[in-house]
C-alpha cells in the first residue's frame, strides 16, 4: 500500500478514466438532454394544469382573504363556548352518535370477518371467486359514508338507523380487505398442525387462523369505532341523527358559541374513547404495560 493511501488521501482519477466511466454509465453523471427536456416539459405542463385548476375553482387572493376574515369572525364568536339552554338535547345527540358508531362498527366487523376469510388466498383457493369478491370490496370502498347515508335516509327515513347502516356499509369492505390480508399473512404451520391431528376445515380456521388474526381484528375494530364517532357527527348533517343534527341546527341560526361547545365535547369524547380503547387493547392483546393495566 502506498504512503498516500496509508495517509487517507484518495487518488484523483485521470480525465481519461472519467471519460471512460461517463461513457459506460452516462446516467450516473447527468441525465441525457432529452430526459432533461422531458422533465422540464412535464414540470411546465403540471404548473399549467395547476394554474388552470385554480382558475376554474375561482381561486383569487381577494377571495381567500375574504374567507379568512369571515373565519376569524366565526372563531371570535365561538369564544366563550356555551352549552345554551338545550344542553340536554346536545347530550342526547352525543349519545345517539356513540350508539350509531358502536352499532355500525360492530355490524361491519361481524360481517367483514367471514368476507375477509373468503377473500384470503389461503382460505378460498378458487381464484375467480376470490378475484370477484375482492373487486366487490373495491367497489364498496369507493362509496363514501355520506353517499350511503343519503341513500339510507331515503330508504329507511330520517334517524339513527340510517346512520348505523351507512357506517356499516362503508366500513365492511375496508375491514374485509384488512382481515383478508391479515389471514393471508398468518403462519401456515399452526393450520398444518391442526390438519395433522385430524382437524377439519372449520377447526383449522377456528384454532389455526383465528387466534393469529384476533389482535388485528380487535385493534382495527376499535380504531374504526373511534373514527366512526367523528363520522357519525357528520352523518347527522344529512339527516342520519346524532350530534351532527345539533351542529347543523346551530350553524343555521348562527349560535357559534354552542357550536364551539359541541366541538369541544366531541374532542373530549374521542380522546376518552382513544384512551379506553388503548387500555382495552393492552388487556386483550397483551404487550408492554399489559400487566400494569
mmCIF file of C-alpha atoms in Angstrom:
data_model
loop_
_atom_site.group_PDB
_atom_site.id
_atom_site.type_symbol
_atom_site.label_atom_id
_atom_site.label_comp_id
_atom_site.label_asym_id
_atom_site.label_seq_id
_atom_site.Cartn_x
_atom_site.Cartn_y
_atom_site.Cartn_z
ATOM 1 C CA UNK A 1 0.000 0.000 0.000
ATOM 2 C CA UNK A 2 1.383 3.404 -0.955
ATOM 3 C CA UNK A 3 2.052 6.199 1.518
ATOM 4 C CA UNK A 4 -0.751 8.314 0.042
ATOM 5 C CA UNK A 5 -3.278 5.538 0.648
ATOM 6 C CA UNK A 6 -1.990 4.926 4.202
ATOM 7 C CA UNK A 7 -2.318 8.614 4.937
ATOM 8 C CA UNK A 8 -6.013 8.560 3.932
ATOM 9 C CA UNK A 9 -5.670 10.517 0.673
ATOM 10 C CA UNK A 10 -7.753 9.266 -2.246
ATOM 11 C CA UNK A 11 -6.080 9.490 -5.666
ATOM 12 C CA UNK A 12 -7.974 11.581 -8.198
ATOM 13 C CA UNK A 13 -8.973 9.782 -11.393
ATOM 14 C CA UNK A 14 -7.433 10.965 -14.603
ATOM 15 C CA UNK A 15 -9.549 12.696 -17.271
ATOM 16 C CA UNK A 16 -9.368 9.591 -19.439
ATOM 17 C CA UNK A 17 -10.746 7.455 -16.601
ATOM 18 C CA UNK A 18 -13.578 9.930 -16.008
ATOM 19 C CA UNK A 19 -14.404 9.897 -19.709
ATOM 20 C CA UNK A 20 -14.419 6.098 -19.735
ATOM 21 C CA UNK A 21 -16.784 5.915 -16.747
ATOM 22 C CA UNK A 22 -19.005 8.593 -18.275
ATOM 23 C CA UNK A 23 -19.255 6.554 -21.478
ATOM 24 C CA UNK A 24 -20.093 3.384 -19.579
ATOM 25 C CA UNK A 25 -22.639 4.940 -17.143
ATOM 26 C CA UNK A 26 -23.869 8.267 -18.525
ATOM 27 C CA UNK A 27 -26.889 8.440 -16.167
ATOM 28 C CA UNK A 28 -24.624 8.416 -13.111
ATOM 29 C CA UNK A 29 -23.128 11.769 -14.144
ATOM 30 C CA UNK A 30 -26.067 13.690 -15.598
ATOM 31 C CA UNK A 31 -29.358 12.922 -17.336
ATOM 32 C CA UNK A 32 -29.420 12.953 -21.077
ATOM 33 C CA UNK A 33 -30.543 16.191 -22.795
ATOM 34 C CA UNK A 34 -33.721 14.501 -23.998
ATOM 35 C CA UNK A 35 -34.553 13.392 -20.456
ATOM 36 C CA UNK A 36 -33.890 16.884 -19.087
ATOM 37 C CA UNK A 37 -36.143 18.373 -21.748
ATOM 38 C CA UNK A 38 -38.859 15.871 -20.876
ATOM 39 C CA UNK A 39 -38.625 16.776 -17.195
ATOM 40 C CA UNK A 40 -38.926 20.472 -17.941
ATOM 41 C CA UNK A 41 -41.875 19.822 -20.253
ATOM 42 C CA UNK A 42 -43.677 17.719 -17.636
ATOM 43 C CA UNK A 43 -42.982 20.322 -14.966
ATOM 44 C CA UNK A 44 -44.343 23.087 -17.174
ATOM 45 C CA UNK A 45 -47.419 21.026 -18.033
ATOM 46 C CA UNK A 46 -48.090 20.391 -14.331
ATOM 47 C CA UNK A 47 -47.793 24.097 -13.483
ATOM 48 C CA UNK A 48 -50.106 24.971 -16.364
ATOM 49 C CA UNK A 49 -52.662 22.407 -15.199
ATOM 50 C CA UNK A 50 -52.417 23.703 -11.618
ATOM 51 C CA UNK A 51 -52.986 27.291 -12.756
ATOM 52 C CA UNK A 52 -55.969 26.192 -14.880
ATOM 53 C CA UNK A 53 -57.487 24.241 -11.965
ATOM 54 C CA UNK A 54 -57.129 27.208 -9.589
ATOM 55 C CA UNK A 55 -58.692 29.480 -12.188
ATOM 56 C CA UNK A 56 -61.608 27.075 -12.676
ATOM 57 C CA UNK A 57 -62.210 26.973 -8.923
ATOM 58 C CA UNK A 58 -62.234 30.761 -8.708
ATOM 59 C CA UNK A 59 -59.118 30.934 -6.550
ATOM 60 C CA UNK A 60 -58.075 34.536 -6.068
ATOM 61 C CA UNK A 61 -56.106 36.250 -3.282
ATOM 62 C CA UNK A 62 -59.049 38.586 -2.621
ATOM 63 C CA UNK A 63 -61.474 35.690 -2.229
ATOM 64 C CA UNK A 64 -59.049 33.860 0.039
ATOM 65 C CA UNK A 65 -58.574 36.947 2.194
ATOM 66 C CA UNK A 66 -62.347 37.448 2.494
ATOM 67 C CA UNK A 67 -62.745 33.821 3.533
ATOM 68 C CA UNK A 68 -60.069 34.108 6.198
ATOM 69 C CA UNK A 69 -61.678 37.296 7.505
ATOM 70 C CA UNK A 70 -65.037 35.535 7.773
ATOM 71 C CA UNK A 71 -63.429 32.555 9.520
ATOM 72 C CA UNK A 72 -61.775 34.904 12.009
ATOM 73 C CA UNK A 73 -65.173 36.424 12.803
ATOM 74 C CA UNK A 74 -66.679 32.989 13.370
ATOM 75 C CA UNK A 75 -63.835 31.961 15.671
ATOM 76 C CA UNK A 76 -64.263 35.167 17.661
ATOM 77 C CA UNK A 77 -67.993 34.448 18.088
ATOM 78 C CA UNK A 78 -67.169 30.956 19.384
ATOM 79 C CA UNK A 79 -65.488 32.370 22.484
ATOM 80 C CA UNK A 80 -66.530 31.572 25.129
ATOM 81 C CA UNK A 81 -68.191 28.221 24.341
ATOM 82 C CA UNK A 82 -71.646 27.789 25.824
ATOM 83 C CA UNK A 83 -73.995 24.772 26.061
ATOM 84 C CA UNK A 84 -77.025 27.043 25.673
ATOM 85 C CA UNK A 85 -80.451 26.265 27.018
ATOM 86 C CA UNK A 86 -80.853 22.913 25.256
ATOM 87 C CA UNK A 87 -77.801 21.138 26.692
ATOM 88 C CA UNK A 88 -79.903 18.039 27.352
ATOM 89 C CA UNK A 89 -80.571 17.754 23.616
ATOM 90 C CA UNK A 90 -76.834 18.029 22.977
ATOM 91 C CA UNK A 91 -76.097 15.150 25.346
ATOM 92 C CA UNK A 92 -78.848 13.070 23.777
ATOM 93 C CA UNK A 93 -77.420 13.724 20.321
ATOM 94 C CA UNK A 94 -73.949 12.751 21.523
ATOM 95 C CA UNK A 95 -75.355 9.520 22.943
ATOM 96 C CA UNK A 96 -77.020 8.784 19.601
ATOM 97 C CA UNK A 97 -73.735 9.366 17.766
ATOM 98 C CA UNK A 98 -71.892 7.000 20.110
ATOM 99 C CA UNK A 99 -74.581 4.361 19.671
ATOM 100 C CA UNK A 100 -74.517 4.780 15.891
ATOM 101 C CA UNK A 101 -70.741 4.424 15.780
ATOM 102 C CA UNK A 102 -70.717 1.374 18.057
ATOM 103 C CA UNK A 103 -73.540 -0.496 16.343
ATOM 104 C CA UNK A 104 -72.311 0.348 12.846
ATOM 105 C CA UNK A 105 -68.749 -0.741 13.645
ATOM 106 C CA UNK A 106 -69.926 -3.930 15.354
ATOM 107 C CA UNK A 107 -72.167 -4.844 12.429
ATOM 108 C CA UNK A 108 -69.388 -4.147 9.921
ATOM 109 C CA UNK A 109 -66.807 -6.170 11.887
ATOM 110 C CA UNK A 110 -69.116 -9.187 12.223
ATOM 111 C CA UNK A 111 -69.965 -9.225 8.512
ATOM 112 C CA UNK A 112 -66.386 -8.458 7.434
ATOM 113 C CA UNK A 113 -64.857 -11.446 9.246
ATOM 114 C CA UNK A 114 -66.341 -14.195 7.023
ATOM 115 C CA UNK A 115 -65.985 -11.996 3.945
ATOM 116 C CA UNK A 116 -62.324 -11.414 4.773
ATOM 117 C CA UNK A 117 -61.771 -15.144 5.176
ATOM 118 C CA UNK A 118 -63.336 -15.760 1.766
ATOM 119 C CA UNK A 119 -61.130 -13.065 0.265
ATOM 120 C CA UNK A 120 -57.911 -14.628 1.605
ATOM 121 C CA UNK A 121 -55.756 -16.660 -0.765
ATOM 122 C CA UNK A 122 -55.033 -19.373 1.781
ATOM 123 C CA UNK A 123 -58.737 -19.926 2.566
ATOM 124 C CA UNK A 124 -60.559 -19.580 -0.756
ATOM 125 C CA UNK A 125 -58.380 -21.282 -3.320
ATOM 126 C CA UNK A 126 -60.699 -20.669 -6.299
ATOM 127 C CA UNK A 127 -59.019 -17.709 -7.946
ATOM 128 C CA UNK A 128 -62.009 -16.458 -9.946
ATOM 129 C CA UNK A 129 -64.305 -16.309 -6.901
ATOM 130 C CA UNK A 130 -61.662 -14.643 -4.772
ATOM 131 C CA UNK A 131 -60.896 -12.096 -7.502
ATOM 132 C CA UNK A 132 -64.593 -11.293 -7.918
ATOM 133 C CA UNK A 133 -65.058 -10.845 -4.180
ATOM 134 C CA UNK A 134 -62.034 -8.554 -3.943
ATOM 135 C CA UNK A 135 -63.424 -6.392 -6.748
ATOM 136 C CA UNK A 136 -66.714 -6.108 -4.868
ATOM 137 C CA UNK A 137 -64.704 -4.861 -1.885
ATOM 138 C CA UNK A 138 -63.015 -2.285 -4.122
ATOM 139 C CA UNK A 139 -66.343 -1.051 -5.438
ATOM 140 C CA UNK A 140 -67.889 -0.680 -1.994
ATOM 141 C CA UNK A 141 -64.823 1.156 -0.687
ATOM 142 C CA UNK A 142 -65.279 3.733 -3.437
ATOM 143 C CA UNK A 143 -68.607 4.899 -1.947
ATOM 144 C CA UNK A 144 -68.292 7.399 0.880
ATOM 145 C CA UNK A 145 -70.278 7.245 4.102
ATOM 146 C CA UNK A 146 -72.188 10.400 3.186
ATOM 147 C CA UNK A 147 -73.406 8.794 -0.024
ATOM 148 C CA UNK A 148 -74.531 5.712 1.902
ATOM 149 C CA UNK A 149 -76.238 7.972 4.456
ATOM 150 C CA UNK A 150 -78.147 9.877 1.767
ATOM 151 C CA UNK A 151 -79.296 6.602 0.234
ATOM 152 C CA UNK A 152 -80.389 5.104 3.555
ATOM 153 C CA UNK A 153 -82.166 8.290 4.622
ATOM 154 C CA UNK A 154 -84.308 7.945 1.512
ATOM 155 C CA UNK A 155 -84.737 4.205 2.119
ATOM 156 C CA UNK A 156 -85.472 3.971 5.860
ATOM 157 C CA UNK A 157 -86.193 7.596 6.733
ATOM 158 C CA UNK A 158 -84.538 10.109 8.994
ATOM 159 C CA UNK A 159 -82.893 8.983 12.216
ATOM 160 C CA UNK A 160 -80.020 6.967 13.681
ATOM 161 C CA UNK A 161 -80.918 3.772 11.803
ATOM 162 C CA UNK A 162 -79.791 5.346 8.538
ATOM 163 C CA UNK A 163 -76.522 6.326 10.206
ATOM 164 C CA UNK A 164 -75.892 2.823 11.541
ATOM 165 C CA UNK A 165 -76.491 1.283 8.123
ATOM 166 C CA UNK A 166 -74.311 3.902 6.412
ATOM 167 C CA UNK A 167 -71.381 3.295 8.778
ATOM 168 C CA UNK A 168 -71.689 -0.465 8.430
ATOM 169 C CA UNK A 169 -71.918 -0.355 4.635
ATOM 170 C CA UNK A 170 -68.899 1.942 4.305
ATOM 171 C CA UNK A 171 -66.701 0.009 6.751
ATOM 172 C CA UNK A 172 -67.485 -3.596 5.896
ATOM 173 C CA UNK A 173 -65.444 -3.628 2.679
ATOM 174 C CA UNK A 174 -62.456 -1.878 4.274
ATOM 175 C CA UNK A 175 -62.426 -4.226 7.251
ATOM 176 C CA UNK A 176 -62.884 -7.250 4.989
ATOM 177 C CA UNK A 177 -59.794 -6.263 2.985
ATOM 178 C CA UNK A 178 -57.761 -5.726 6.160
ATOM 179 C CA UNK A 179 -58.898 -9.048 7.600
ATOM 180 C CA UNK A 180 -58.156 -10.852 4.327
ATOM 181 C CA UNK A 181 -54.595 -9.518 4.267
ATOM 182 C CA UNK A 182 -54.096 -10.464 7.917
ATOM 183 C CA UNK A 183 -55.315 -14.008 7.253
ATOM 184 C CA UNK A 184 -53.052 -14.339 4.217
ATOM 185 C CA UNK A 185 -50.037 -13.314 6.310
ATOM 186 C CA UNK A 186 -50.813 -15.796 9.085
ATOM 187 C CA UNK A 187 -48.372 -18.605 9.832
ATOM 188 C CA UNK A 188 -49.339 -21.784 7.982
ATOM 189 C CA UNK A 189 -47.639 -24.070 10.484
ATOM 190 C CA UNK A 190 -50.428 -23.756 13.019
ATOM 191 C CA UNK A 191 -53.018 -24.612 10.391
ATOM 192 C CA UNK A 192 -50.941 -27.573 9.229
ATOM 193 C CA UNK A 193 -50.632 -28.747 12.830
ATOM 194 C CA UNK A 194 -54.433 -28.740 13.255
ATOM 195 C CA UNK A 195 -54.809 -30.638 9.978
ATOM 196 C CA UNK A 196 -52.138 -33.167 11.013
ATOM 197 C CA UNK A 197 -54.150 -34.247 14.072
ATOM 198 C CA UNK A 198 -57.310 -34.700 12.018
ATOM 199 C CA UNK A 199 -58.917 -31.265 12.316
ATOM 200 C CA UNK A 200 -61.367 -30.285 9.611
ATOM 201 C CA UNK A 201 -61.525 -27.077 7.651
ATOM 202 C CA UNK A 202 -63.565 -25.227 10.264
ATOM 203 C CA UNK A 203 -61.242 -26.407 13.031
ATOM 204 C CA UNK A 204 -58.250 -25.147 11.067
ATOM 205 C CA UNK A 205 -59.873 -21.741 10.719
ATOM 206 C CA UNK A 206 -61.061 -21.622 14.322
ATOM 207 C CA UNK A 207 -57.910 -22.831 16.078
ATOM 208 C CA UNK A 208 -55.219 -22.206 13.456
ATOM 209 C CA UNK A 209 -56.001 -18.872 11.809
ATOM 210 C CA UNK A 210 -58.402 -17.014 14.096
ATOM 211 C CA UNK A 211 -56.087 -16.833 17.158
ATOM 212 C CA UNK A 212 -53.379 -15.311 14.982
ATOM 213 C CA UNK A 213 -55.547 -12.612 13.419
ATOM 214 C CA UNK A 214 -57.626 -11.849 16.527
ATOM 215 C CA UNK A 215 -55.306 -8.994 17.625
ATOM 216 C CA UNK A 216 -55.609 -7.372 14.182
ATOM 217 C CA UNK A 217 -59.388 -7.819 14.195
ATOM 218 C CA UNK A 218 -59.750 -6.250 17.620
ATOM 219 C CA UNK A 219 -57.305 -3.405 17.014
ATOM 220 C CA UNK A 220 -58.888 -2.404 13.699
ATOM 221 C CA UNK A 221 -62.428 -2.629 15.070
ATOM 222 C CA UNK A 222 -61.512 -0.354 17.980
ATOM 223 C CA UNK A 223 -59.806 2.099 15.660
ATOM 224 C CA UNK A 224 -62.808 2.186 13.328
ATOM 225 C CA UNK A 225 -65.119 2.761 16.296
ATOM 226 C CA UNK A 226 -63.070 5.787 17.316
ATOM 227 C CA UNK A 227 -63.071 7.096 13.747
ATOM 228 C CA UNK A 228 -66.797 6.478 13.320
ATOM 229 C CA UNK A 229 -67.612 8.632 16.334
ATOM 230 C CA UNK A 230 -66.310 11.565 14.300
ATOM 231 C CA UNK A 231 -68.045 10.319 11.162
ATOM 232 C CA UNK A 232 -71.365 9.986 12.987
ATOM 233 C CA UNK A 233 -71.223 13.698 13.763
ATOM 234 C CA UNK A 234 -71.055 14.472 10.042
ATOM 235 C CA UNK A 235 -73.767 11.984 9.084
ATOM 236 C CA UNK A 236 -76.255 13.853 11.257
ATOM 237 C CA UNK A 237 -75.976 16.851 8.933
ATOM 238 C CA UNK A 238 -77.698 14.883 6.147
ATOM 239 C CA UNK A 239 -80.467 13.630 8.431
ATOM 240 C CA UNK A 240 -78.936 10.490 9.918
ATOM 241 C CA UNK A 241 -79.414 11.673 13.507
ATOM 242 C CA UNK A 242 -76.867 12.146 16.237
ATOM 243 C CA UNK A 243 -74.887 15.169 17.311
ATOM 244 C CA UNK A 244 -74.429 16.298 13.723
ATOM 245 C CA UNK A 245 -78.059 17.377 13.611
ATOM 246 C CA UNK A 246 -77.456 19.575 16.662
ATOM 247 C CA UNK A 247 -74.428 21.146 14.963
ATOM 248 C CA UNK A 248 -76.334 21.800 11.727
ATOM 249 C CA UNK A 249 -79.232 23.438 13.533
ATOM 250 C CA UNK A 250 -76.954 25.790 15.489
ATOM 251 C CA UNK A 251 -74.903 26.710 12.422
ATOM 252 C CA UNK A 252 -78.131 27.554 10.613
ATOM 253 C CA UNK A 253 -79.156 30.059 13.314
ATOM 254 C CA UNK A 254 -75.522 31.212 13.884
ATOM 255 C CA UNK A 255 -75.203 30.093 17.507
ATOM 256 C CA UNK A 256 -71.445 29.792 17.176
ATOM 257 C CA UNK A 257 -70.783 29.612 20.924
ATOM 258 C CA UNK A 258 -72.930 26.476 21.154
ATOM 259 C CA UNK A 259 -71.214 25.034 18.077
ATOM 260 C CA UNK A 260 -67.864 25.521 19.817
ATOM 261 C CA UNK A 261 -69.193 23.767 22.929
ATOM 262 C CA UNK A 262 -70.335 20.762 20.864
ATOM 263 C CA UNK A 263 -66.975 20.598 19.067
ATOM 264 C CA UNK A 264 -65.092 20.624 22.383
ATOM 265 C CA UNK A 265 -67.426 17.932 23.700
ATOM 266 C CA UNK A 266 -66.692 15.799 20.648
ATOM 267 C CA UNK A 267 -62.941 16.266 21.076
ATOM 268 C CA UNK A 268 -63.097 15.178 24.714
ATOM 269 C CA UNK A 269 -65.281 12.194 23.826
ATOM 270 C CA UNK A 270 -62.928 10.992 21.081
ATOM 271 C CA UNK A 271 -59.923 11.426 23.394
ATOM 272 C CA UNK A 272 -61.650 9.374 26.106
ATOM 273 C CA UNK A 273 -62.555 6.645 23.615
ATOM 274 C CA UNK A 274 -58.970 6.554 22.361
ATOM 275 C CA UNK A 275 -57.627 6.132 25.908
ATOM 276 C CA UNK A 276 -60.161 3.417 26.747
ATOM 277 C CA UNK A 277 -59.578 1.527 23.501
ATOM 278 C CA UNK A 278 -55.804 1.612 24.028
ATOM 279 C CA UNK A 279 -56.267 0.210 27.536
ATOM 280 C CA UNK A 280 -58.607 -2.480 26.204
ATOM 281 C CA UNK A 281 -56.133 -3.467 23.503
ATOM 282 C CA UNK A 282 -53.377 -3.849 26.092
ATOM 283 C CA UNK A 283 -55.569 -6.069 28.255
ATOM 284 C CA UNK A 284 -56.891 -8.322 25.491
ATOM 285 C CA UNK A 285 -53.924 -8.401 23.140
ATOM 286 C CA UNK A 286 -51.058 -8.028 25.560
ATOM 287 C CA UNK A 287 -47.849 -6.117 25.121
ATOM 288 C CA UNK A 288 -45.882 -3.584 27.128
ATOM 289 C CA UNK A 289 -47.805 -2.394 30.143
ATOM 290 C CA UNK A 290 -50.497 -5.066 29.875
ATOM 291 C CA UNK A 291 -49.791 -6.443 33.328
ATOM 292 C CA UNK A 292 -49.851 -2.974 34.914
ATOM 293 C CA UNK A 293 -53.097 -2.112 33.130
#
